[in-house]
XYZ file of C-alpha atoms in Angstrom:
709
model
C 17.668 8.368 -27.980
C 15.640 9.908 -30.799
C 14.207 7.926 -33.663
C 16.080 9.605 -36.507
C 18.473 6.764 -37.189
C 15.885 4.007 -36.820
C 13.495 5.910 -39.076
C 16.214 6.157 -41.713
C 17.047 2.468 -41.662
C 13.366 1.559 -41.735
C 12.383 3.805 -44.589
C 13.762 1.450 -47.238
C 11.875 -1.485 -45.742
C 8.554 0.161 -45.044
C 8.171 2.094 -48.274
C 7.705 -0.466 -51.034
C 9.688 -3.219 -49.274
C 12.621 -2.649 -51.605
C 15.161 -3.422 -48.889
C 18.082 -1.731 -50.527
C 18.870 0.776 -47.769
C 21.981 1.109 -45.643
C 23.296 -1.805 -43.594
C 21.010 -2.674 -40.704
C 23.954 -3.272 -38.355
C 27.122 -1.143 -38.455
C 29.989 -2.762 -40.331
C 32.593 -1.536 -37.858
C 33.052 0.347 -34.584
C 33.449 3.738 -36.284
C 30.069 3.377 -38.022
C 28.569 2.397 -34.672
C 29.933 5.533 -32.992
C 28.520 7.697 -35.770
C 25.165 6.018 -35.259
C 25.258 6.680 -31.510
C 26.280 10.293 -32.124
C 23.092 10.802 -34.143
C 20.881 9.417 -31.402
C 21.390 11.795 -28.474
C 18.425 13.769 -27.225
C 17.929 15.805 -24.081
C 15.168 14.812 -21.694
C 12.981 17.653 -20.373
C 13.399 18.074 -16.620
C 9.747 19.060 -16.095
C 8.014 15.720 -15.485
C 4.702 16.364 -17.332
C 6.647 17.460 -20.426
C 8.958 14.461 -20.132
C 5.988 12.080 -19.768
C 4.338 13.670 -22.812
C 7.528 13.283 -24.877
C 7.945 9.677 -23.727
C 4.337 8.850 -24.594
C 4.796 10.384 -28.036
C 7.994 8.376 -28.532
C 6.246 5.243 -27.266
C 3.482 5.690 -29.855
C 6.048 6.276 -32.615
C 8.006 3.182 -31.612
C 4.874 1.031 -31.492
C 3.869 2.311 -34.925
C 7.301 1.449 -36.351
C 7.361 -1.955 -34.640
C 3.880 -2.794 -35.934
C 5.275 -2.575 -39.504
C 8.073 -5.025 -38.664
C 8.070 -8.808 -38.182
C 6.726 -10.472 -35.089
C 9.471 -11.425 -32.642
C 8.476 -14.656 -30.950
C 11.631 -16.730 -30.381
C 10.960 -20.438 -29.999
C 13.324 -22.168 -27.601
C 14.051 -25.665 -28.897
C 15.775 -28.395 -26.891
C 18.050 -29.540 -29.717
C 19.598 -28.431 -33.038
C 21.020 -25.419 -31.225
C 23.451 -24.543 -34.033
C 27.207 -24.507 -34.459
C 29.625 -24.435 -31.517
C 33.287 -23.667 -32.065
C 36.072 -25.549 -30.362
C 37.361 -24.081 -27.135
C 40.949 -23.207 -26.353
C 42.934 -25.540 -24.172
C 44.903 -24.190 -21.269
C 48.114 -24.291 -23.306
C 46.567 -21.845 -25.807
C 46.261 -24.271 -28.705
C 43.913 -22.032 -30.702
C 44.697 -18.486 -31.765
C 41.493 -17.851 -33.754
C 38.439 -19.640 -35.121
C 37.626 -19.603 -38.820
C 34.471 -20.560 -40.684
C 34.642 -20.601 -44.488
C 31.763 -21.062 -46.924
C 32.712 -22.404 -50.377
C 30.250 -21.647 -53.208
C 29.750 -23.914 -56.200
C 28.955 -21.022 -58.529
C 29.716 -17.332 -58.144
C 26.508 -15.862 -56.700
C 25.978 -12.180 -55.976
C 26.135 -11.761 -52.201
C 23.728 -9.054 -50.956
C 23.608 -9.728 -47.233
C 24.872 -11.843 -44.336
C 22.922 -12.531 -41.181
C 24.231 -14.162 -38.014
C 21.575 -15.570 -35.682
C 22.681 -15.896 -32.033
C 22.529 -19.288 -30.405
C 20.256 -19.717 -27.403
C 20.505 -21.796 -24.284
C 17.184 -23.651 -23.780
C 17.611 -23.466 -20.021
C 18.133 -19.708 -20.031
C 14.769 -17.937 -19.943
C 16.272 -14.464 -20.131
C 16.763 -12.326 -23.216
C 20.464 -13.113 -23.489
C 22.138 -15.218 -26.152
C 24.745 -17.920 -25.814
C 28.380 -17.149 -26.717
C 27.709 -14.749 -29.599
C 31.124 -13.603 -30.906
C 32.098 -10.290 -29.401
C 34.846 -9.632 -31.916
C 34.984 -10.904 -35.472
C 35.822 -10.131 -39.046
C 33.982 -11.082 -42.252
C 35.838 -11.306 -45.564
C 34.609 -12.265 -49.025
C 36.661 -13.714 -51.862
C 35.447 -11.582 -54.762
C 35.453 -13.085 -58.244
C 36.027 -11.072 -61.410
C 35.865 -12.233 -65.052
C 35.636 -15.893 -64.205
C 34.650 -18.406 -66.935
C 33.287 -21.863 -66.159
C 35.219 -24.685 -67.794
C 33.206 -27.843 -68.349
C 36.380 -29.734 -69.152
C 38.120 -28.748 -65.921
C 34.900 -28.478 -63.978
C 35.894 -25.166 -62.458
C 36.174 -21.427 -63.097
C 39.189 -20.392 -65.134
C 40.770 -17.052 -66.011
C 39.352 -15.733 -62.747
C 40.671 -12.893 -60.577
C 40.095 -13.636 -56.884
C 40.658 -11.028 -54.177
C 39.922 -11.201 -50.461
C 37.967 -8.110 -49.410
C 37.184 -7.215 -45.815
C 33.511 -6.220 -45.493
C 32.934 -6.311 -41.722
C 35.544 -5.571 -39.061
C 34.798 -5.749 -35.347
C 38.249 -6.914 -34.253
C 39.226 -3.781 -32.338
C 36.113 -3.345 -30.187
C 33.302 -5.510 -28.840
C 30.231 -5.801 -31.036
C 27.067 -4.513 -29.286
C 25.268 -7.437 -27.680
C 22.356 -8.359 -30.016
C 20.492 -10.406 -27.419
C 18.401 -12.991 -29.263
C 17.872 -10.875 -32.350
C 19.643 -11.643 -35.646
C 22.464 -9.444 -36.874
C 22.294 -8.344 -40.507
C 25.082 -6.836 -42.633
C 24.366 -5.432 -46.081
C 26.997 -6.522 -48.625
C 28.204 -4.610 -51.727
C 26.437 -6.914 -54.290
C 29.610 -8.496 -55.646
C 30.162 -12.023 -56.980
C 31.900 -14.149 -54.410
C 33.623 -17.499 -54.331
C 34.037 -17.767 -50.578
C 33.024 -16.149 -47.320
C 35.297 -16.283 -44.295
C 34.312 -15.496 -40.705
C 37.220 -15.051 -38.288
C 36.689 -14.938 -34.516
C 39.793 -14.235 -32.373
C 40.599 -16.329 -29.338
C 39.307 -13.848 -26.739
C 38.525 -15.181 -23.265
C 34.834 -14.795 -22.494
C 33.085 -14.270 -19.184
C 32.553 -18.042 -19.021
C 36.288 -18.601 -18.638
C 36.786 -20.127 -22.137
C 37.376 -18.716 -25.610
C 34.691 -19.994 -27.964
C 31.641 -18.810 -29.819
C 28.358 -20.238 -31.087
C 25.850 -19.378 -33.811
C 22.344 -20.694 -34.309
C 22.134 -20.013 -38.046
C 24.076 -18.309 -40.811
C 21.966 -16.693 -43.542
C 23.623 -15.857 -46.872
C 21.293 -13.764 -49.014
C 21.618 -13.636 -52.777
C 21.373 -10.343 -54.616
C 18.988 -10.102 -57.574
C 18.659 -6.858 -59.548
C 20.111 -4.834 -56.685
C 17.758 -6.265 -54.091
C 18.259 -8.720 -51.255
C 16.639 -11.948 -52.358
C 16.667 -15.591 -51.227
C 18.688 -17.319 -48.510
C 21.312 -19.478 -50.235
C 22.276 -21.398 -47.084
C 19.354 -23.796 -47.465
C 19.916 -24.506 -51.159
C 22.225 -27.371 -50.395
C 24.900 -28.686 -52.758
C 23.397 -26.906 -55.756
C 24.764 -23.625 -54.456
C 27.156 -24.259 -51.567
C 29.975 -26.736 -51.933
C 30.735 -26.992 -48.224
C 30.985 -25.252 -44.842
C 34.547 -25.511 -43.611
C 35.474 -24.774 -39.983
C 38.896 -24.682 -38.350
C 37.535 -26.239 -35.186
C 34.227 -27.476 -33.882
C 32.609 -28.844 -30.780
C 30.144 -31.381 -32.126
C 27.582 -33.001 -29.857
C 24.487 -34.181 -31.690
C 21.605 -33.542 -31.557
C 22.629 -30.245 -29.941
C 25.699 -28.840 -31.731
C 26.973 -29.543 -35.227
C 28.154 -27.635 -38.296
C 25.132 -28.923 -40.240
C 22.794 -27.110 -37.849
C 24.307 -23.815 -39.022
C 22.407 -24.006 -42.331
C 19.369 -26.169 -41.560
C 16.928 -23.233 -41.707
C 15.916 -23.618 -38.046
C 16.736 -20.258 -36.498
C 14.701 -20.574 -33.292
C 13.147 -17.178 -33.977
C 9.599 -18.394 -34.492
C 7.971 -18.117 -37.892
C 8.216 -15.215 -40.390
C 5.052 -13.281 -39.590
C 4.241 -9.593 -39.331
C 3.637 -7.948 -35.965
C 0.456 -6.304 -37.208
C -2.604 -8.534 -37.465
C -4.795 -8.679 -40.587
C -8.575 -8.706 -40.731
C -8.888 -11.643 -43.138
C -6.431 -14.029 -41.585
C -8.146 -17.286 -40.664
C -6.271 -20.531 -41.272
C -7.481 -23.578 -43.147
C -8.883 -26.109 -40.659
C -11.043 -29.143 -41.553
C -12.763 -31.778 -39.416
C -13.634 -35.017 -41.233
C -16.577 -37.233 -40.555
C -16.292 -40.936 -39.793
C -17.000 -41.870 -43.417
C -13.911 -40.045 -44.747
C -11.096 -42.418 -45.646
C -9.507 -41.351 -48.955
C -6.336 -39.215 -48.909
C -6.641 -35.489 -49.319
C -5.317 -34.002 -52.554
C -4.773 -30.262 -53.078
C -3.774 -28.859 -56.504
C -2.293 -25.412 -57.137
C -2.306 -23.784 -60.593
C 0.386 -21.107 -60.738
C -0.984 -19.719 -64.024
C 2.292 -20.095 -65.950
C 5.319 -22.312 -65.728
C 7.642 -21.165 -62.963
C 11.004 -22.276 -61.704
C 9.965 -23.654 -58.319
C 12.784 -23.478 -55.823
C 10.933 -24.399 -52.659
C 7.550 -25.275 -51.218
C 6.767 -24.313 -47.625
C 4.000 -25.551 -45.354
C 3.019 -23.340 -42.444
C 1.415 -24.849 -39.328
C -1.924 -23.497 -38.193
C -2.728 -22.150 -34.772
C -4.636 -24.425 -32.410
C -8.209 -23.315 -31.621
C -9.113 -21.511 -28.391
C -5.445 -20.587 -27.841
C -4.579 -24.026 -26.488
C -0.898 -24.964 -26.413
C -0.731 -27.678 -29.089
C 2.300 -27.427 -31.424
C 1.672 -28.763 -34.954
C -2.025 -29.077 -34.211
C -3.781 -30.913 -37.110
C -0.600 -30.903 -39.216
C -0.330 -34.011 -41.456
C 2.357 -36.641 -41.037
C 2.890 -37.505 -44.735
C 3.007 -35.165 -47.736
C 3.691 -36.158 -51.340
C 4.638 -33.199 -53.565
C 4.233 -33.574 -57.347
C 5.377 -30.826 -59.730
C 4.489 -30.741 -63.416
C 3.915 -28.461 -66.346
C 1.059 -30.786 -67.428
C -2.392 -30.634 -65.759
C -2.584 -34.428 -66.079
C 0.807 -34.795 -64.362
C 2.259 -37.020 -67.113
C 5.697 -35.435 -66.670
C 6.188 -35.076 -62.957
C 8.787 -34.563 -60.219
C 7.852 -36.304 -56.972
C 9.127 -35.488 -53.491
C 7.853 -37.597 -50.607
C 8.023 -36.308 -47.055
C 6.926 -39.206 -44.850
C 8.056 -37.595 -41.565
C 6.615 -34.124 -42.033
C 5.925 -33.454 -38.356
C 9.398 -34.628 -37.361
C 10.951 -32.201 -39.838
C 8.960 -29.288 -38.398
C 11.150 -29.175 -35.292
C 8.776 -27.756 -32.720
C 6.219 -25.750 -34.647
C 8.576 -24.435 -37.319
C 8.021 -24.379 -41.100
C 8.224 -27.453 -43.318
C 10.541 -26.478 -46.159
C 10.736 -28.743 -49.253
C 13.493 -27.867 -51.727
C 12.565 -28.427 -55.418
C 15.857 -27.568 -57.192
C 14.342 -24.852 -59.454
C 12.064 -27.352 -61.225
C 9.897 -25.932 -64.025
C 6.276 -26.431 -63.092
C 2.872 -24.824 -63.314
C 0.817 -27.398 -61.453
C 1.649 -28.683 -58.004
C -0.297 -31.506 -56.391
C -0.093 -32.368 -52.705
C -1.285 -35.732 -51.451
C -1.762 -35.484 -47.701
C -2.145 -38.422 -45.338
C -1.459 -39.573 -41.765
C -3.779 -37.000 -40.258
C -4.088 -36.344 -36.556
C -7.245 -36.995 -34.572
C -9.065 -34.693 -32.175
C -12.014 -36.025 -30.149
C -12.206 -39.085 -32.364
C -12.289 -37.116 -35.622
C -9.530 -36.679 -38.200
C -8.389 -33.047 -38.501
C -6.308 -31.235 -41.060
C -4.925 -27.774 -40.394
C -2.490 -25.800 -42.544
C -1.783 -22.103 -42.167
C -0.382 -21.524 -45.669
C 1.180 -23.274 -48.652
C 3.875 -21.102 -50.217
C 5.617 -21.781 -53.571
C 8.594 -19.539 -54.317
C 12.015 -19.071 -55.868
C 14.645 -16.459 -54.979
C 12.216 -14.876 -52.511
C 9.473 -14.425 -55.112
C 6.187 -16.102 -54.094
C 4.166 -17.620 -56.965
C 1.332 -19.232 -55.055
C -0.305 -16.251 -53.392
C -3.810 -15.825 -54.817
C -3.432 -18.662 -57.353
C -6.193 -21.108 -58.323
C -6.644 -23.956 -55.880
C -8.758 -27.102 -55.878
C -8.997 -30.184 -53.700
C -10.477 -33.650 -53.357
C -11.123 -35.725 -50.263
C -12.299 -32.643 -48.346
C -15.912 -32.263 -47.156
C -17.822 -30.095 -49.578
C -18.822 -27.530 -46.985
C -15.110 -26.789 -46.409
C -14.162 -26.226 -50.061
C -14.898 -22.502 -49.867
C -12.093 -22.140 -47.278
C -9.394 -23.451 -49.666
C -8.253 -19.899 -50.659
C -7.044 -19.479 -47.089
C -4.134 -21.747 -48.037
C -2.821 -19.202 -50.566
C -3.916 -15.848 -49.086
C -0.454 -14.876 -47.839
C -1.580 -14.931 -44.195
C -1.096 -17.315 -41.325
C -2.343 -17.154 -37.742
C -3.990 -13.840 -38.464
C -0.762 -12.190 -39.619
C 0.916 -11.464 -42.937
C 3.553 -13.963 -44.072
C 6.973 -12.486 -44.739
C 9.807 -13.664 -46.923
C 12.960 -14.767 -45.167
C 14.650 -11.575 -46.284
C 11.927 -9.346 -44.884
C 11.840 -11.420 -41.731
C 15.566 -11.462 -40.890
C 16.176 -7.858 -41.924
C 13.046 -6.739 -40.109
C 14.054 -8.516 -36.894
C 17.500 -6.936 -37.081
C 15.841 -3.562 -37.618
C 13.454 -4.241 -34.761
C 16.227 -4.902 -32.228
C 17.086 -1.254 -31.408
C 13.391 -0.316 -31.469
C 12.412 -3.031 -28.976
C 15.303 -2.099 -26.728
C 14.418 1.573 -26.920
C 10.761 0.723 -26.281
C 11.784 -1.169 -23.146
C 13.852 1.829 -22.054
C 10.968 4.195 -22.798
C 8.514 1.969 -20.913
C 10.821 1.818 -17.904
C 11.529 5.531 -18.025
C 7.838 6.277 -18.534
C 6.930 4.050 -15.597
C 9.537 5.665 -13.338
C 8.561 9.169 -14.553
C 4.890 8.501 -13.844
C 5.741 7.150 -10.402
C 7.959 10.180 -9.784
C 5.169 12.483 -10.993
C 2.624 10.740 -8.754
C 5.038 11.092 -5.846
C 5.652 14.703 -6.862
C 1.901 15.313 -7.073
C 1.496 13.767 -3.626
C 4.212 16.010 -2.268
C 2.692 18.986 -4.060
C -0.738 18.149 -2.674
C 0.742 17.798 0.806
C 2.616 21.057 0.415
C -0.416 22.677 -1.140
C -2.632 21.374 1.637
C -0.116 22.528 4.205
C 0.119 25.939 2.560
C -3.670 26.089 2.406
C -3.901 25.168 6.076
C -1.201 27.705 6.911
C -3.018 30.255 4.779
C -6.292 29.498 6.521
C -4.599 29.688 9.897
C -2.933 32.963 8.926
C -6.244 34.277 7.629
C -7.969 33.150 10.805
C -5.170 34.707 12.850
C -5.392 37.937 10.903
C -9.159 37.887 11.216
C -8.844 37.213 14.929
C -6.237 39.962 15.244
C -8.498 42.304 13.317
C -11.387 41.343 15.575
C -9.179 41.953 18.598
C -8.192 45.307 17.219
C -11.833 46.160 16.639
C -12.764 44.939 20.121
C -9.823 46.774 21.611
C -10.820 49.918 19.790
C -14.368 49.433 20.992
C -13.103 48.803 24.515
C -10.922 51.916 24.386
C -13.869 53.990 23.185
C -16.085 52.571 25.905
C -13.530 53.149 28.665
C -12.811 56.650 27.418
C -16.501 57.390 27.216
C -16.848 56.057 30.748
C -13.898 58.200 31.804
C -15.333 61.264 30.132
C -18.945 60.769 31.217
C -18.786 58.737 34.416
C -15.437 60.197 35.510
C -16.723 63.761 35.321
C -19.864 62.744 37.166
C -17.830 61.026 39.894
C -15.577 64.075 40.118
C -18.601 66.314 40.462
C -20.066 63.974 43.058
C -16.833 64.048 45.042
C -16.658 67.848 44.981
C -20.310 68.272 45.853
C -20.220 65.795 48.728
C -17.020 67.377 50.004
C -18.553 70.850 49.850
C -21.670 69.701 51.667
C -19.560 68.002 54.312
C -17.780 71.304 54.964
C -21.078 73.172 55.184
C -22.954 70.874 57.557
C -22.510 70.904 61.325
C -24.157 67.515 61.875
C -21.396 65.024 62.682
C -23.232 62.006 61.299
C -24.109 63.829 58.118
C -20.537 65.079 57.787
C -19.190 61.510 58.201
C -21.603 60.138 55.618
C -20.757 62.903 53.146
C -17.024 62.317 53.679
C -17.539 58.596 52.987
C -19.528 59.476 49.877
C -16.749 61.776 48.680
C -14.132 59.056 49.359
C -16.118 56.479 47.436
C -16.447 58.859 44.506
C -12.714 59.543 44.493
C -11.957 55.815 44.683
C -14.352 55.066 41.853
C -12.884 57.838 39.735
C -9.354 56.609 40.449
C -10.304 52.990 39.559
C -11.866 54.260 36.364
C -8.649 56.069 35.443
C -6.671 52.859 36.079
C -8.992 50.854 33.844
C -8.556 53.372 31.051
C -4.790 53.328 31.542
C -4.538 49.514 31.483
C -6.717 49.388 28.371
C -4.404 51.780 26.542
C -1.264 49.844 27.467
C 0.016 46.793 25.574
C 2.695 46.174 28.173
C 2.733 47.304 31.833
C 6.153 48.256 33.194
C 7.071 48.472 36.887
C 7.994 52.224 36.969
C 4.699 53.150 35.259
C 2.758 50.961 37.675
C 4.436 52.600 40.704
C 3.617 56.007 39.187
C -0.081 55.044 38.876
C -0.073 53.833 42.497
C 1.357 57.230 43.557
C -1.339 59.056 41.579
C -3.995 56.937 43.284
C -2.673 57.772 46.717
C -2.667 61.490 45.950
C -6.229 61.389 44.588
C -7.730 59.250 47.333
C -6.014 60.951 50.263
C -7.593 64.344 49.633
C -6.554 66.936 52.213
C -3.637 64.819 53.409
C 0.020 65.664 52.929
C 1.277 62.793 50.750
C 5.043 62.412 50.526
C 6.508 59.918 48.026
C 10.019 58.433 48.100
C 10.535 56.353 44.947
C 13.822 54.559 44.220
C 15.280 56.264 41.160
C 16.722 53.067 39.612
C 13.746 50.767 39.565
C 14.236 48.073 36.868
C 12.148 48.412 33.739
C 10.422 45.067 34.262
C 7.284 43.908 32.499
C 4.625 43.152 35.106
C 2.163 40.375 34.380
C -1.524 41.241 34.401
C -2.262 39.083 37.440
C 0.612 40.626 39.441
C -0.540 44.077 38.356
C -3.999 43.295 39.595
C -2.746 42.008 42.950
C -0.493 45.046 43.463
C -3.206 47.542 42.512
C -5.801 45.843 44.748
C -3.312 45.522 47.609
C -2.370 49.191 47.394
C -5.973 50.269 46.975
C -6.917 48.412 50.156
C -4.086 50.032 52.074
C -4.912 53.534 50.829
C -8.610 52.952 51.444
C -8.012 51.962 55.078
C -5.717 54.949 55.562
C -8.266 57.358 54.129
C -11.242 55.877 55.977
C -9.866 54.905 59.388
C -6.484 56.593 60.060
C -7.443 60.259 60.217
C -3.857 61.047 59.265
C -2.483 64.438 58.304
C 0.645 63.098 56.659
C 1.230 59.936 54.631
C 4.614 58.639 53.469
C 4.754 56.353 50.402
C 8.124 54.737 49.772
C 9.274 52.264 47.115
C 12.748 50.798 47.525
C 14.926 47.919 46.407
C 17.727 46.150 48.272
C 20.815 44.350 47.019
C 19.018 41.010 46.833
C 16.549 42.401 44.293
C 13.723 42.528 46.782
C 11.090 45.201 46.128
C 9.679 46.981 49.176
C 6.470 49.042 48.933
C 5.544 50.885 52.161
C 2.691 53.183 53.192
C 3.180 54.991 56.539
C 0.790 57.469 58.178
C 0.694 59.527 61.406
C -2.912 58.653 62.114
C -4.680 57.050 65.033
C -3.160 53.611 64.597
C -4.691 50.413 65.935
C -3.916 47.332 67.908
C -2.771 44.752 65.389
C -3.861 41.947 67.702
C -7.391 43.356 67.849
C -7.838 44.241 64.194
C -11.415 44.515 63.060
C -12.998 42.423 60.329
C -13.713 44.329 57.177
C -10.454 46.283 57.156
C -9.120 43.981 54.418
C -5.955 42.888 56.232
C -6.631 39.214 55.469
C -7.101 39.907 51.768
C -3.868 41.946 51.662
C -2.002 39.084 53.336
C -3.374 36.575 50.830
C -2.396 38.807 47.904
C 1.103 39.108 49.345
C 1.349 35.309 49.442
C 0.166 35.100 45.835
C 3.014 37.444 44.904
C 5.502 35.280 46.845
C 5.953 38.235 49.165
C 5.670 39.132 52.844
C 3.245 41.609 54.464
C 4.454 43.519 57.527
C 2.016 45.663 59.526
C 3.318 47.795 62.366
C 0.805 49.946 64.197
C 0.433 51.445 67.659
C -2.735 53.204 68.840
C -2.196 56.961 68.657
C 1.122 56.677 66.822
C 0.193 55.758 63.244
C 0.521 52.714 61.033
C 3.206 51.307 58.714
C 2.279 48.693 56.069
C 5.074 47.136 54.004
C 4.921 44.620 51.167
C 8.256 42.908 50.449
C 8.459 40.710 47.383
C 11.100 39.465 44.878
C 11.275 41.295 41.576
C 11.204 37.985 39.684
C 7.688 37.245 40.962
C 6.334 40.260 39.090
C 6.986 38.594 35.689
C 5.265 35.255 36.245
C 1.682 34.331 36.767
C 0.676 33.457 40.339
C 0.379 29.759 41.153
C -3.312 30.179 41.933
C -5.917 32.760 41.240
C -7.199 34.760 44.156
C -10.788 35.898 43.961
C -11.848 39.025 45.753
C -14.833 41.237 45.657
C -12.687 44.348 45.580
């Protein structure tokens, strides 16, 4: 909802308090739909923007509400208002009618219906406010009052419908008054019709706390005529009634007790202290207060406002007097006087309400109040009055007038102007018209403010939850980013280290490898040149060691360059090793052409290389073979068989010598989940076979085998 409509209806009240704007409440369902159509507004989906808009709307609503009356409904245990009769099961009633008969023909400017309240219901709901109703006025034209017949004659009377909510339910007003602006016509009667519609309580009835009928003066909404009594209203006529005093009665419909608190502004004023006096023990004479209105005025009513108890204690009618004598006169000596005695003032206040004394438009300039029957507080008599208001037709005469008093301690006399400053309880006093219209205008604002507060609260909670989720996601993304950065940094470091390792190994291959190759050639050449057997054997061993070292260096460089080691490439490197180590020997290789392209784990690669190196080393050093057969095969059960067979001297397997590495080869075979077979006969050569499953090449061994080789 935007505030366009509420701003429009408030403009007439806020600017100059003229109160001649459009009707506060819609006169019919069609006007209500037009009002709702003007209220729609889209809510931003982005939470910070929505919260900002809601906060702006909240501030605007609070600013508008601060210019309206205070809403402080006072729940009273009795004088609840008027209660209609309720339909019997046989459907006795078809509708309820309430008719107001006027003595004269006043100009009707507004009608206000105040919902009844259930004292035991502490919620914001009302009691049995009519959901459907119609208001008609009997307009009077060209009527002339006949003293002889004691009535209007030559008068045209026409019933005119001014409010119609018979087709649809009226929006629930809660505990706020409903106000309808009338067309400022002279009326003889007002008729309220409520159809016999079954309510949620199971019965068809309605109830009203108060009915305000505002007179129109010079195009403005003026005084409430309901409290004028027989001088203005002849009678309130109802078709049916449920009367149960002191709770429900037709008289309570126009007793001025609306249960809405007192007519005060929402905004507090700086100079707003109430009149409060404490008397000493010597004080005994009655208190007299005299107001000088400046000129003779037609005084319609005098109102006494109760003060607020000190220190915010809950004390209704604190220090309010029990007896008040009102004297009105146009003579300062009060020789011609109208006296009104109220000897049960506190009883007439009805739970901290306003004491209203009707004066029947008496001409007076001076008003004297004799106050007695004061309350006591801590053994001292106290007198507290928030304001004394003298008015007629909504026009206040007493505000800022001259005031004097007797019977009051001298040091309190300077506080007398507080009785006529137009303020009470720190707030500005409003006329009944301002009060009722303002409360009706406040109803949609308070409801919207509640909606805004709830929506703002839920939006803030959603934003906090969203921020938490964002922080979690942000933290997670940050952690992921850090982990990715660390991973990339680690990968970069690995690449750098790998590059460094490759350079080192290649440098070793280029520098050390060439040196080892030269050493092997030199030692081999020297071995061929010497005739000393021991020297020849030592040089041959030196040449073999150089070839083995050079071959190992080549394998290191190869492994460093490879990201993944495949079985065919590994078998090829083993073949190259055999050909390099077994120099001068006829090496024949028989490799299965369809070896699977399996990835060999690093540990299995190491075991296979070391196993094969040991076998080739023993063949080169001890066999003295002229021909070596290397075969790699695979059977139907996916068992890999690697064999090395020579035609050398052979040996007795049962008398194998320590240091030949047979034990280490057997342990490596076990690590590979394989089997080592050694067949050798002295003088007939040796055959070494390693048989292992292909699946074992892809997994890590169950335990690490340490060897010095």
